[in-house]
XYZ file of N, CA and C in Angstrom:
852
model
N -19.976 13.045 10.670
C -18.845 13.892 11.273
C -17.338 12.787 11.969
N -18.275 11.425 12.295
C -16.888 10.496 12.349
C -16.302 10.291 11.516
N -17.074 9.931 10.252
C -16.319 9.365 9.270
C -15.237 10.372 8.605
N -15.623 11.588 8.387
C -14.693 12.376 8.177
C -13.410 12.556 8.759
N -13.911 12.642 10.285
C -12.677 12.856 11.193
C -11.788 11.735 10.880
N -12.346 10.268 10.669
C -11.057 9.236 10.306
C -10.496 9.792 9.270
N -10.985 10.303 8.408
C -10.256 10.645 7.110
C -9.264 11.822 7.113
N -9.419 12.530 8.390
C -8.432 13.462 8.653
C -7.228 12.811 9.412
N -7.593 11.887 10.268
C -6.705 11.319 11.251
C -5.951 10.215 10.350
N -6.400 9.526 9.557
C -5.723 8.701 8.258
C -4.671 9.523 7.558
N -4.858 10.654 7.421
C -4.057 11.612 6.717
C -3.078 11.873 7.666
N -3.339 12.052 9.161
C -1.811 12.626 9.951
C -1.106 11.879 10.233
N -1.663 10.394 10.420
C -0.812 9.061 10.903
C -0.263 8.643 9.536
N -0.786 8.596 8.501
C 0.133 7.878 7.406
C 1.143 8.668 6.689
N 0.682 10.117 6.581
C 1.260 11.176 5.545
C 2.082 12.086 6.100
N 1.565 12.947 7.375
C 1.964 14.045 7.952
C 2.531 13.713 9.211
N 2.789 12.751 9.772
C 3.179 12.673 10.917
C 4.778 13.053 11.257
N 5.435 13.171 12.370
C 6.798 13.756 12.400
C 7.584 12.499 12.122
N 9.019 12.887 11.856
C 9.843 12.036 11.515
C 10.015 10.587 12.623
N 10.467 9.585 12.168
C 10.969 8.777 13.098
C 12.074 8.978 14.137
N 11.649 8.447 15.468
C 13.215 8.632 16.044
C 14.207 7.929 15.579
N 15.606 8.510 15.929
C 16.592 7.792 15.359
C 17.113 6.386 15.560
N 16.320 5.841 16.873
C 16.727 4.324 17.216
C 15.545 3.660 16.111
N 14.663 3.853 15.514
C 14.035 3.332 14.916
C 14.383 3.247 13.185
N 15.204 3.780 12.924
C 15.799 3.898 11.555
C 16.781 2.611 11.479
N 16.919 2.196 10.108
C 17.944 0.936 9.523
C 19.282 1.633 9.819
N 20.332 0.797 10.291
C 21.471 0.928 10.380
C 21.983 1.637 9.099
N 23.243 2.130 9.175
C 23.781 2.590 7.651
C 24.290 1.722 6.687
N 24.589 0.656 6.695
C 25.100 -0.784 6.137
C 23.767 -1.037 5.344
N 22.801 -1.419 6.257
C 21.314 -2.083 5.848
C 20.687 -1.228 4.768
N 20.893 0.441 5.175
C 19.933 1.430 4.754
C 20.684 1.463 3.187
N 21.706 1.249 3.138
C 22.732 1.550 1.906
C 22.262 0.236 0.905
N 22.433 -0.965 1.422
C 21.693 -2.330 0.695
C 20.489 -1.938 0.131
N 19.481 -1.635 1.055
C 18.065 -1.377 0.839
C 18.113 -0.302 -0.566
N 18.821 0.750 -0.334
C 18.419 1.685 -1.569
C 18.816 1.110 -2.868
N 20.183 0.570 -2.870
C 20.531 -0.239 -3.913
C 19.658 -1.409 -4.678
N 18.874 -2.138 -3.469
C 17.723 -3.125 -3.717
C 16.987 -2.333 -4.404
N 16.257 -1.093 -3.907
C 15.133 -0.517 -4.564
C 15.603 0.125 -6.058
N 16.794 0.269 -6.308
C 17.399 0.766 -7.555
C 17.130 -0.160 -8.854
N 17.845 -1.325 -7.946
C 17.752 -2.587 -8.959
C 16.541 -2.859 -9.407
N 15.439 -2.993 -8.446
C 14.099 -3.637 -8.511
C 13.199 -2.453 -9.411
N 13.550 -1.047 -9.129
C 13.037 -0.059 -10.144
C 13.334 -0.479 -11.677
N 14.772 -0.543 -11.760
C 15.569 -0.665 -13.016
C 14.793 -2.199 -13.722
N 14.828 -3.189 -13.108
C 14.023 -4.481 -13.468
C 12.514 -4.024 -13.879
N 12.064 -3.612 -13.118
C 10.235 -3.415 -13.438
C 10.157 -2.480 -14.679
N 11.107 -1.250 -14.821
C 11.108 -0.549 -15.919
C 11.253 -1.208 -17.380
N 12.213 -2.240 -17.231
C 12.752 -3.037 -18.154
C 11.511 -3.796 -18.842
N 10.851 -4.258 -17.684
C 9.657 -5.200 -18.100
C 8.508 -4.907 -18.810
N 8.613 -3.489 -18.278
C 7.278 -2.325 -18.968
C 7.853 -2.183 -20.707
N 9.130 -2.043 -20.513
C 9.665 -1.596 -22.360
C 10.003 -3.036 -23.157
N 9.464 -4.275 -22.320
C 9.607 -5.301 -23.326
C 8.425 -5.563 -24.326
N 8.559 -6.356 -25.058
C 7.197 -6.516 -25.957
C 6.515 -7.211 -25.112
N 6.838 -8.086 -24.110
C 5.671 -8.904 -23.317
C 5.106 -8.188 -22.301
N 5.307 -6.740 -22.145
C 4.946 -5.750 -21.280
C 3.212 -5.481 -21.200
N 2.688 -6.437 -22.383
C 1.125 -6.606 -22.129
C 0.454 -7.609 -21.160
N 1.732 -8.405 -20.791
C 1.288 -9.281 -19.829
C 1.196 -8.695 -18.290
N 1.565 -7.627 -18.050
C 1.819 -6.849 -17.045
C 0.460 -6.461 -16.692
N -0.143 -6.930 -15.404
C -1.409 -6.182 -15.206
C -1.382 -5.295 -14.746
N -2.850 -4.063 -14.605
C -2.918 -2.963 -14.333
C -2.303 -2.438 -12.914
N -2.720 -3.618 -11.979
C -2.212 -3.569 -10.809
C -0.742 -3.382 -10.897
N 0.000 -4.097 -11.345
C 1.440 -3.818 -11.359
C 2.103 -2.671 -11.889
N 1.286 -2.223 -12.819
C 1.799 -0.998 -13.520
C 1.283 0.209 -12.612
N 0.132 0.110 -11.930
C -0.386 1.062 -11.086
C 0.787 1.196 -9.658
N 0.789 -0.192 -9.122
C 1.921 -0.040 -8.031
C 3.470 0.373 -8.619
N 3.827 0.216 -9.659
C 5.271 0.995 -10.272
C 4.770 2.136 -10.205
N 3.902 3.045 -10.640
C 3.530 4.335 -10.527
C 3.720 4.890 -9.244
N 3.044 4.225 -8.223
C 3.143 4.669 -6.983
C 4.625 5.038 -6.410
N 5.224 3.590 -6.833
C 6.615 3.528 -6.074
C 7.756 4.619 -6.749
N 7.468 4.824 -7.985
C 8.155 5.826 -8.818
C 8.030 7.257 -8.230
N 6.575 7.430 -7.738
C 6.271 8.994 -7.165
C 6.966 8.758 -5.895
N 7.095 7.732 -5.278
C 7.471 7.733 -3.796
C 9.103 8.126 -3.747
N 9.682 7.824 -4.691
C 11.073 7.977 -4.871
C 11.447 9.506 -4.405
N 10.521 10.701 -5.139
C 10.453 11.821 -4.337
C 11.343 12.732 -5.050
N 11.978 12.296 -6.261
C 12.825 13.499 -6.846
C 12.763 12.971 -8.443
N 13.397 13.950 -9.246
C 13.067 13.962 -10.559
C 13.530 13.214 -11.610
N 14.559 12.354 -11.202
C 15.023 11.147 -11.959
C 14.279 10.392 -12.529
N 13.030 9.818 -12.183
C 12.051 9.094 -12.616
C 11.038 9.912 -13.443
N 11.331 11.333 -13.385
C 9.969 11.974 -14.182
C 9.424 11.645 -15.529
N 10.234 11.222 -16.450
C 9.631 10.609 -17.514
C 9.130 9.203 -17.695
N 9.891 8.270 -16.603
C 9.004 7.076 -16.817
C 7.796 7.178 -15.977
N 7.707 8.232 -15.157
C 6.269 8.218 -14.497
C 5.231 8.835 -15.267
N 5.875 9.990 -16.331
C 5.062 10.531 -17.014
C 4.486 9.683 -18.241
N 5.404 8.756 -18.586
C 4.799 7.636 -19.713
C 3.977 6.821 -18.826
N 4.200 6.133 -17.798
C 3.297 5.115 -17.392
C 1.888 6.086 -16.839
N 2.138 7.071 -16.725
C 0.649 7.726 -16.496
C -0.206 7.926 -17.607
N 0.396 8.275 -18.750
C -0.243 8.063 -20.058
C -0.805 7.072 -20.295
N 0.017 5.910 -20.325
C -0.432 4.445 -20.436
C -1.537 3.972 -19.739
N -1.545 4.314 -18.375
C -2.708 3.959 -17.573
C -3.738 4.874 -17.717
N -3.827 5.700 -18.160
C -4.918 6.834 -18.747
C -5.690 6.253 -19.751
N -4.938 5.503 -21.140
C -5.661 5.113 -21.831
C -6.221 3.811 -21.313
N -5.846 3.046 -20.499
C -6.051 1.615 -19.981
C -7.175 2.126 -19.202
N -7.573 3.272 -18.577
C -8.546 3.362 -17.284
C -9.908 2.778 -17.756
N -10.528 3.321 -18.692
C -11.842 2.941 -19.183
C -12.210 1.428 -19.588
N -10.976 0.554 -19.404
C -11.289 -0.861 -19.805
C -10.825 -1.873 -18.449
N -11.250 -1.200 -17.714
C -10.905 -1.783 -16.063
C -12.242 -2.731 -16.159
N -11.529 -4.194 -15.877
C -12.505 -5.264 -15.805
C -12.649 -5.806 -14.517
N -12.013 -5.322 -13.574
C -12.020 -6.269 -12.056
C -11.894 -4.971 -11.071
N -12.419 -5.258 -9.817
C -12.073 -4.373 -8.726
C -10.452 -4.015 -8.322
N -10.028 -5.238 -8.197
C -8.821 -5.056 -7.891
C -7.729 -4.075 -8.456
N -8.054 -3.852 -10.144
C -7.480 -3.119 -10.968
C -7.721 -1.737 -10.754
N -9.008 -1.723 -10.436
C -9.667 -0.319 -10.303
C -8.809 0.456 -8.911
N -9.097 -0.624 -8.079
C -8.387 0.015 -6.841
C -7.304 0.589 -6.765
N -6.310 0.037 -7.613
C -4.674 0.476 -7.805
C -4.676 1.732 -8.822
N -5.633 1.366 -9.569
C -5.584 2.961 -10.551
C -6.432 3.961 -9.909
N -7.204 3.754 -9.021
C -7.764 4.891 -7.947
C -6.705 5.431 -7.100
N -5.872 4.392 -6.590
C -4.620 4.776 -5.654
C -3.359 5.299 -6.315
N -3.222 5.163 -7.723
C -2.329 5.730 -8.356
C -2.532 6.997 -8.644
N -4.065 7.309 -9.145
C -4.747 8.975 -9.221
C -4.660 9.615 -8.223
N -4.881 9.251 -6.710
C -4.558 9.972 -5.611
C -2.979 10.386 -5.510
N -2.332 9.592 -5.568
C -0.886 9.730 -5.416
C -0.415 10.580 -6.643
N -0.675 10.877 -7.714
C 0.037 11.368 -9.013
C -1.283 12.259 -9.812
N -2.265 13.343 -8.970
C -2.589 14.350 -9.642
C -4.284 14.085 -9.857
N -4.587 12.932 -10.049
C -6.260 12.579 -9.943
C -7.020 12.993 -11.109
N -6.284 13.008 -12.195
C -7.275 13.663 -13.357
C -8.156 12.724 -13.724
N -7.783 11.438 -13.662
C -8.964 10.426 -13.997
C -9.700 9.974 -12.881
N -9.843 10.750 -11.843
C -10.804 10.217 -10.507
C -12.243 10.148 -10.929
N -12.496 11.129 -11.493
C -14.109 11.108 -11.894
C -14.394 10.078 -12.729
N -13.663 9.759 -13.876
C -14.103 8.447 -14.698
C -13.872 7.423 -14.127
N -13.075 7.031 -13.175
C -12.804 5.994 -12.287
C -13.861 5.716 -11.393
N -14.529 6.863 -10.608
C -15.373 6.666 -9.792
C -16.881 6.123 -10.601
N -16.918 6.803 -11.444
C -17.847 6.260 -12.448
C -17.863 4.921 -12.724
N -16.846 4.202 -13.112
C -16.739 3.047 -13.616
C -17.136 2.060 -12.220
N -16.518 2.469 -11.271
C -16.826 1.719 -9.814
C -18.551 1.712 -9.646
N -18.877 2.458 -9.996
C -20.468 2.714 -9.606
C -21.313 2.028 -11.026
N -21.169 2.304 -11.879
C -21.829 1.722 -13.209
C -21.443 -0.011 -13.256
N -20.105 -0.400 -12.610
C -19.878 -1.984 -12.393
C -20.512 -2.335 -11.255
N -20.933 -1.520 -10.464
C -21.701 -2.140 -9.189
C -20.446 -2.920 -8.650
N -19.256 -2.532 -8.230
C -18.036 -3.338 -7.817
C -18.480 -3.407 -6.288
N -18.799 -2.295 -5.650
C -19.033 -2.415 -4.219
C -20.171 -3.953 -3.815
N -20.836 -4.614 -4.545
C -21.321 -5.265 -4.199
C -20.659 -6.791 -4.030
N -19.516 -6.814 -4.482
C -18.780 -8.023 -4.787
C -17.295 -7.935 -3.735
N -17.426 -6.737 -3.009
C -16.340 -6.201 -2.272
C -15.760 -7.236 -1.293
N -16.663 -8.003 -0.712
C -16.466 -8.959 0.672
C -15.699 -10.354 0.142
N -15.825 -10.483 -1.620
C -15.048 -11.531 -2.159
C -13.682 -11.030 -2.640
N -13.452 -9.932 -2.422
C -12.056 -9.733 -2.664
C -11.084 -10.217 -1.710
N -9.725 -10.248 -1.708
C -8.811 -10.525 -0.472
C -9.212 -9.304 0.215
N -8.616 -9.707 1.599
C -8.412 -8.800 2.630
C -7.774 -7.528 2.134
N -6.423 -8.102 1.652
C -5.434 -6.675 1.353
C -6.081 -5.699 0.190
N -7.298 -6.085 -0.476
C -7.496 -5.588 -1.391
C -8.861 -4.642 -0.815
N -9.544 -5.173 -0.075
C -10.809 -4.508 0.773
C -9.805 -3.621 1.600
N -8.656 -3.720 2.150
C -8.121 -2.516 3.276
C -7.568 -1.447 2.091
N -7.516 -1.679 0.762
C -6.945 -1.007 0.218
C -8.049 0.186 -0.264
N -9.171 -0.581 -0.623
C -10.775 0.163 -0.897
C -10.694 1.015 0.147
N -10.359 0.588 1.641
C -10.853 1.547 2.859
C -10.241 2.684 2.806
N -8.996 2.555 2.558
C -7.812 3.466 2.640
C -8.260 4.713 1.564
N -8.609 3.930 0.251
C -9.302 5.296 -0.775
C -10.326 6.091 -0.318
N -11.245 5.194 0.427
C -12.435 5.879 0.696
C -12.473 7.211 1.750
N -11.217 6.609 2.793
C -10.662 7.789 3.682
C -10.094 8.885 2.913
N -9.194 9.044 1.842
C -8.610 9.578 1.176
C -9.134 10.788 0.003
N -10.273 9.922 -0.519
C -11.061 10.716 -1.382
C -11.681 12.131 -0.863
N -11.802 12.849 -1.609
C -12.537 14.224 -1.306
C -14.239 14.191 -0.784
N -14.675 15.004 0.020
C -15.822 14.759 0.490
C -17.089 14.385 -0.370
N -16.891 15.080 -1.173
C -17.874 14.994 -2.589
C -17.898 13.605 -3.205
N -16.511 13.042 -3.238
C -16.412 11.572 -3.936
C -16.554 10.514 -2.873
N -17.551 9.532 -3.162
C -17.937 8.764 -2.056
C -17.671 7.541 -2.772
N -17.116 6.486 -2.209
C -16.692 5.323 -2.542
C -17.537 4.110 -1.956
N -17.646 4.215 -0.695
C -18.686 3.481 0.207
C -19.776 4.430 0.858
N -21.210 3.754 0.940
C -21.910 4.636 1.645
C -21.693 4.088 3.106
N -22.549 4.770 4.001
C -22.303 4.576 5.503
C -22.491 2.797 6.067
N -23.190 2.348 5.712
C -23.505 0.854 5.753
C -22.764 0.198 5.403
N -22.090 0.146 3.948
C -20.937 -0.495 3.461
C -19.613 -0.539 4.149
N -19.547 1.229 4.555
C -18.319 1.336 5.494
C -17.951 0.495 6.569
N -19.153 0.557 7.478
C -19.475 -0.075 8.833
C -19.130 -1.671 8.659
N -19.600 -1.900 7.752
C -19.459 -3.768 7.391
C -18.190 -3.690 6.764
N -17.763 -2.773 6.247
C -16.130 -3.261 5.881
C -14.992 -2.933 6.983
N -15.319 -2.267 7.823
C -14.545 -2.185 9.010
C -14.712 -3.153 10.195
N -16.126 -3.680 10.143
C -16.021 -4.810 11.152
C -15.528 -5.982 10.482
N -15.769 -6.442 9.147
C -15.382 -7.592 8.435
C -13.546 -7.573 8.574
N -12.704 -6.595 8.332
C -11.512 -6.390 8.492
C -10.884 -6.519 9.816
N -11.539 -5.738 10.960
C -11.104 -5.685 12.263
C -11.348 -7.202 12.808
N -12.207 -8.247 12.531
C -12.541 -9.197 12.916
C -11.928 -10.528 12.216
N -11.173 -9.971 11.036
C -10.141 -10.916 10.674
C -8.502 -10.437 11.158
N -8.694 -10.187 12.307
C -7.404 -9.605 12.914
C -6.360 -10.978 13.204
N -6.779 -12.035 13.152
C -5.702 -13.370 13.240
C -5.097 -13.647 11.988
N -5.891 -13.107 10.953
C -5.288 -13.591 9.843
C -4.719 -12.475 9.119
N -5.322 -11.020 9.613
C -4.703 -9.652 8.933
C -4.675 -8.798 9.778
N -3.609 -8.718 10.834
C -3.350 -8.164 12.001
C -3.241 -6.443 11.603
N -2.758 -6.294 10.515
C -2.206 -5.181 10.278
C -3.626 -3.831 9.737
N -4.763 -4.422 9.506
C -5.797 -3.955 9.220
C -6.556 -3.405 10.723
N -6.438 -4.315 11.858
C -6.794 -4.017 13.011
C -6.140 -3.226 13.594
N -4.794 -2.959 13.542
C -3.851 -2.172 13.894
C -4.189 -0.682 13.615
N -4.195 -0.602 12.049
C -4.652 0.827 11.464
C -6.198 1.288 12.242
N -7.105 0.044 12.387
C -8.192 0.878 12.978
C -7.964 1.489 14.323
N -7.509 0.533 15.090
C -7.099 1.301 16.467
C -6.268 2.477 16.580
N -5.468 2.725 15.473
C -4.630 4.042 15.460
C -5.611 5.065 15.228
N -6.705 4.547 14.408
C -7.707 5.763 14.112
C -8.408 6.324 15.319
N -8.491 5.316 16.178
C -9.495 5.928 17.197
C -8.736 5.961 18.704
N -7.551 5.571 18.768
C -6.658 6.114 19.670
C -5.989 7.524 19.796
N -6.071 8.187 20.973
C -5.506 9.468 20.815
C -4.208 9.333 21.508
N -4.114 8.341 22.480
C -2.813 8.220 23.120
C -2.920 6.631 23.488
N -1.476 5.734 23.338
C -1.224 4.752 23.366
C -1.411 4.138 24.393
N -0.733 4.860 25.734
C -1.307 4.044 27.365
C -0.834 2.925 27.388
N 0.294 2.700 26.724
C 0.651 1.297 27.069
C -0.872 -0.009 26.668
N -1.479 0.165 25.655
C -2.722 -0.498 25.611
C -2.152 -2.029 25.119
N -2.523 -2.892 25.812
C -2.071 -4.318 25.537
C -2.564 -4.701 24.047
N -4.201 -4.236 23.543
C -4.371 -4.615 22.280
C -3.410 -4.091 21.376
N -2.953 -2.935 21.420
C -2.246 -2.333 20.405
C -0.750 -2.990 20.166
N -0.106 -3.267 21.411
C 1.170 -4.236 21.453
C 0.932 -5.191 20.946
N -0.292 -6.138 21.340
C -0.310 -7.428 20.710
C -0.369 -7.502 19.297
N -1.026 -6.219 18.721
C -1.387 -6.076 17.269
C 0.012 -5.978 16.388
N 0.895 -4.906 16.998
C 2.095 -4.733 16.568
C 2.869 -5.961 16.189
N 3.288 -6.721 17.510
C 3.719 -7.893 17.696
C 3.593 -8.813 16.690
N 2.077 -8.817 16.246
C 1.620 -10.134 15.544
C 1.983 -9.746 13.928
N 2.113 -8.395 13.732
C 2.331 -7.861 12.384
C 3.802 -8.064 12.188
N 4.711 -7.601 13.351
C 6.123 -8.014 13.218
C 6.627 -9.205 13.109
N 6.104 -10.169 13.774
C 6.372 -11.443 13.747
C 5.836 -12.196 13.007
N 4.831 -11.962 12.121
C 4.186 -12.688 11.241
C 4.901 -13.633 10.062
N 4.623 -14.859 9.792
C 5.308 -15.335 8.572
C 4.666 -15.168 7.378
N 4.887 -14.002 6.708
C 4.095 -13.310 5.451
C 4.477 -14.203 4.272
N 3.390 -14.720 3.723
C 3.403 -15.540 2.266
C 2.987 -14.459 0.939
N 2.427 -13.457 1.519
C 1.804 -12.536 0.702
C 2.605 -11.484 0.569
N 2.801 -10.777 -0.875
C 3.416 -9.352 -0.746
C 2.525 -8.172 -0.120
N 1.455 -8.605 -0.712
C 0.396 -7.279 -0.092
C -0.061 -7.221 1.416
N 0.305 -8.451 1.901
C 0.048 -8.856 3.567
C 1.107 -8.197 4.015
N 2.444 -8.421 3.418
C 3.770 -7.758 4.170
C 3.680 -5.886 3.902
N 3.222 -5.498 2.873
C 3.049 -4.453 2.554
C 2.325 -3.723 3.684
N 1.224 -4.023 3.927
C 0.110 -3.757 5.026
C 0.779 -3.843 6.246
N 1.445 -4.773 6.574
C 2.197 -4.781 7.788
C 3.146 -4.115 8.005
N 3.853 -3.472 6.840
C 4.976 -2.208 7.166
C 4.382 -0.984 7.298
N 2.879 -0.997 6.507
C 2.221 0.251 6.462
C 1.644 0.785 7.961
N 0.940 -0.373 8.544
C 0.403 -0.287 10.119
C 1.560 -0.152 11.029
N 2.876 -0.882 11.061
C 3.910 -0.644 12.302
C 4.482 0.807 11.642
N 4.574 1.422 10.471
C 5.082 2.652 9.908
C 4.314 3.609 10.851
N 3.062 3.337 10.901
C 1.993 4.642 11.073
C 1.978 4.523 12.747
N 2.070 3.017 13.362
C 2.078 3.078 14.593
C 3.319 4.027 15.286
N 4.455 3.388 14.753
C 5.468 4.264 15.422
C 5.949 5.660 15.126
N 4.999 6.023 14.089
C 5.119 7.779 13.692
C 3.872 8.361 14.569
N 2.772 7.497 15.113
C 1.890 8.004 15.984
C 2.244 8.143 17.257
N 2.875 6.933 17.542
C 3.482 7.015 19.108
C 4.821 6.124 19.287
N 5.591 7.244 18.937
C 7.223 7.107 19.041
C 7.604 6.569 20.336
N 8.309 5.711 20.636
C 8.908 5.059 21.998
C 8.069 4.081 22.593
N 6.686 3.721 21.739
C 5.813 2.593 22.290
C 5.370 1.707 21.163
N 6.549 1.215 20.192
C 6.564 0.310 19.164
C 7.536 -0.619 19.334
N 7.340 -1.769 18.416
C 8.119 -2.772 18.164
C 9.180 -2.679 16.954
N 10.272 -3.177 16.833
C 11.198 -3.044 16.042
C 10.580 -4.043 14.805
N 10.809 -3.409 13.723
C 10.193 -4.386 12.343
C 11.104 -4.058 11.160
N 11.819 -2.974 10.843
C 12.591 -2.563 9.441
C 13.478 -3.403 9.307
N 14.540 -3.761 10.116
C 15.624 -4.446 9.967
C 15.269 -6.082 9.543
N 14.373 -6.616 10.089
C 13.861 -8.241 9.803
C 13.149 -7.636 8.465
N 12.175 -7.228 7.936
C 11.502 -7.127 6.915
C 12.467 -6.851 5.867
N 13.503 -5.834 5.935
C 14.572 -5.643 5.063
C 15.550 -6.842 4.399
N 15.772 -7.123 5.711
C 17.080 -8.613 5.531
C 15.996 -9.629 4.682
N 14.836 -9.869 5.076
C 13.942 -10.864 4.359
C 13.906 -10.439 2.724
N 13.708 -9.346 2.663
C 13.418 -8.880 1.087
C 14.689 -8.898 0.217
N 16.047 -8.519 0.899
C 17.255 -8.387 0.311
C 17.586 -10.124 0.135
N 17.417 -10.885 1.149
C 17.778 -12.306 0.857
C 16.875 -12.789 -0.483
N 15.864 -12.242 -0.807
C 14.880 -12.935 -1.622
C 15.051 -12.198 -3.128
N 15.921 -11.003 -2.990
C 15.950 -10.200 -4.377
C 17.000 -11.206 -5.301
N 16.197 -11.560 -6.665
C 16.807 -12.431 -7.760
C 18.038 -11.398 -8.423
N 18.658 -12.342 -9.138
C 20.161 -11.662 -9.691
C 19.876 -10.397 -10.750
N 18.255 -10.730 -11.279
C 17.846 -9.596 -12.193
C 17.240 -8.515 -11.599
N 17.277 -8.283 -10.068
C 16.655 -7.451 -9.619
C 15.219 -7.356 -8.900
N 14.552 -8.491 -9.705
C 13.191 -8.605 -9.114
C 13.051 -9.086 -7.488
N 12.245 -8.479 -7.017
C 11.912 -8.771 -5.300
C 10.870 -10.169 -5.139
N 10.846 -11.033 -4.765
C 10.526 -12.253 -4.452
C 10.135 -12.584 -2.988
N 9.097 -12.906 -2.739
C 9.270 -12.965 -0.874
C 9.472 -14.111 -0.947
N 9.228 -15.452 -1.371
C 9.440 -16.510 -1.228
C 10.815 -17.178 -2.121
N 11.140 -16.315 -3.035
C 12.258 -16.837 -3.739
C 11.567 -17.364 -5.025
N 10.573 -17.635 -5.018
C 9.924 -18.607 -6.173
C 9.277 -17.986 -7.480
N 10.077 -17.972 -8.702
C 9.482 -17.381 -9.751
C 8.262 -17.518 -10.034
N 7.267 -16.709 -10.734
C 6.056 -17.274 -10.846
C 6.003 -16.632 -12.688
N 4.810 -16.069 -13.097
C 4.395 -15.577 -14.355
C 5.315 -14.213 -14.416
N 5.789 -13.554 -15.268
C 6.014 -12.410 -15.468
C 5.308 -11.415 -14.838
N 3.868 -11.427 -15.088
C 2.942 -10.550 -14.163
C 2.972 -10.459 -12.846
N 2.872 -11.480 -12.279
C 2.908 -11.987 -10.815
C 4.093 -11.675 -10.532
N 5.276 -11.821 -10.929
C 6.829 -11.267 -10.438
C 6.760 -9.772 -10.384
N 6.338 -9.101 -11.584
C 6.259 -7.752 -11.435
C 5.205 -7.189 -10.420
N 4.193 -7.856 -10.250
C 3.319 -6.961 -9.062
C 3.525 -7.213 -7.491
N 4.374 -8.318 -7.590
C 5.186 -9.021 -6.259
C 6.430 -7.748 -5.961
N 7.131 -7.482 -6.946
C 8.341 -6.567 -7.010
C 7.786 -5.303 -6.628
N 6.889 -4.566 -7.339
C 6.479 -3.325 -7.014
C 5.848 -3.076 -5.603
N 5.165 -4.414 -5.281
C 4.764 -4.281 -3.558
C 5.730 -4.382 -2.723
N 6.659 -5.224 -3.122
C 8.097 -5.503 -1.864
C 8.844 -4.157 -2.028
N 8.860 -3.453 -3.363
C 9.611 -2.185 -3.389
C 9.194 -0.994 -2.498
N 7.658 -0.951 -2.390
C 7.066 -0.054 -1.370
C 7.351 -0.441 0.122
N 7.713 -1.493 0.369
C 7.996 -2.030 1.671
C 9.420 -1.577 1.801
N 10.536 -1.586 1.026
C 11.532 -1.212 1.127
C 11.457 0.602 1.271
N 10.657 1.110 0.478
C 10.605 2.693 0.846
C 10.088 2.891 2.072
N 9.092 2.252 2.591
C 8.447 2.507 3.773
C 9.759 2.333 4.750
N 10.478 1.408 4.993
C 11.455 0.982 6.099
C 12.452 1.888 5.654
N 12.801 2.774 4.549
C 13.908 3.705 4.735
C 13.026 5.123 4.695
N 11.975 5.600 5.392
C 11.427 6.612 5.770
C 12.173 7.548 6.636
N 12.833 6.971 7.586
C 13.505 7.619 8.628
C 14.532 8.310 7.995
N 14.621 9.608 7.650
C 16.205 10.275 7.334
C 16.316 11.473 8.014
């Protein structure tokens, strides 16, 4: 019962919480800059998909792009999303690593779920759960979220695996405070100025991020916290957005450190950071 309760709470704090208080939103000028940066990043990403070298793009990058397109919430990108969904559907059965599979599962959860059964079967057949602790902390957090969001009859982790994963992520709060903050949000019914909650918020807001995935989860955790406990949170949006605007390249790519890597790495980083900009602009 507790595990299913956590699933419901996860939905409530991440997806169905009330809008943000006005004071937490971006200022009008920065909001405009952020939206223009999002448009440029989406345009650059889609250009990469259409280029001959698009086979260099990882499944993770394409799945993240699909989620970002869906997050835009209007029909402008319907044709791109449909084309991407068809491409990923063809690639689904060729998944060779857990990180790719997790992002395909996340994409399916966001976009209809027609391939969910096939992907879960691959997860079981390739025994990906056995190597979960070798994955990055951010990928382990993606795994935890997907487990919470699956239907009751669709199980990604058994109870032992779930408890071990929760403990491993919580114990890593010095390195990855976002996971610990999200776990506390699942347990707390009211903030009551809890020192741990505030400390983890500050850690997420002030961390010097070197990984786009860690920054994404930092934004996710802080956004969820302010939506569950309005008025008892720290500021983060302007700081995060300013850093991303400063790192946007002339071609539209979003790079956290401003240092270009391979095409596939740049696509993955841009798709993740694009979602951070989307999170920062959730207050409307």
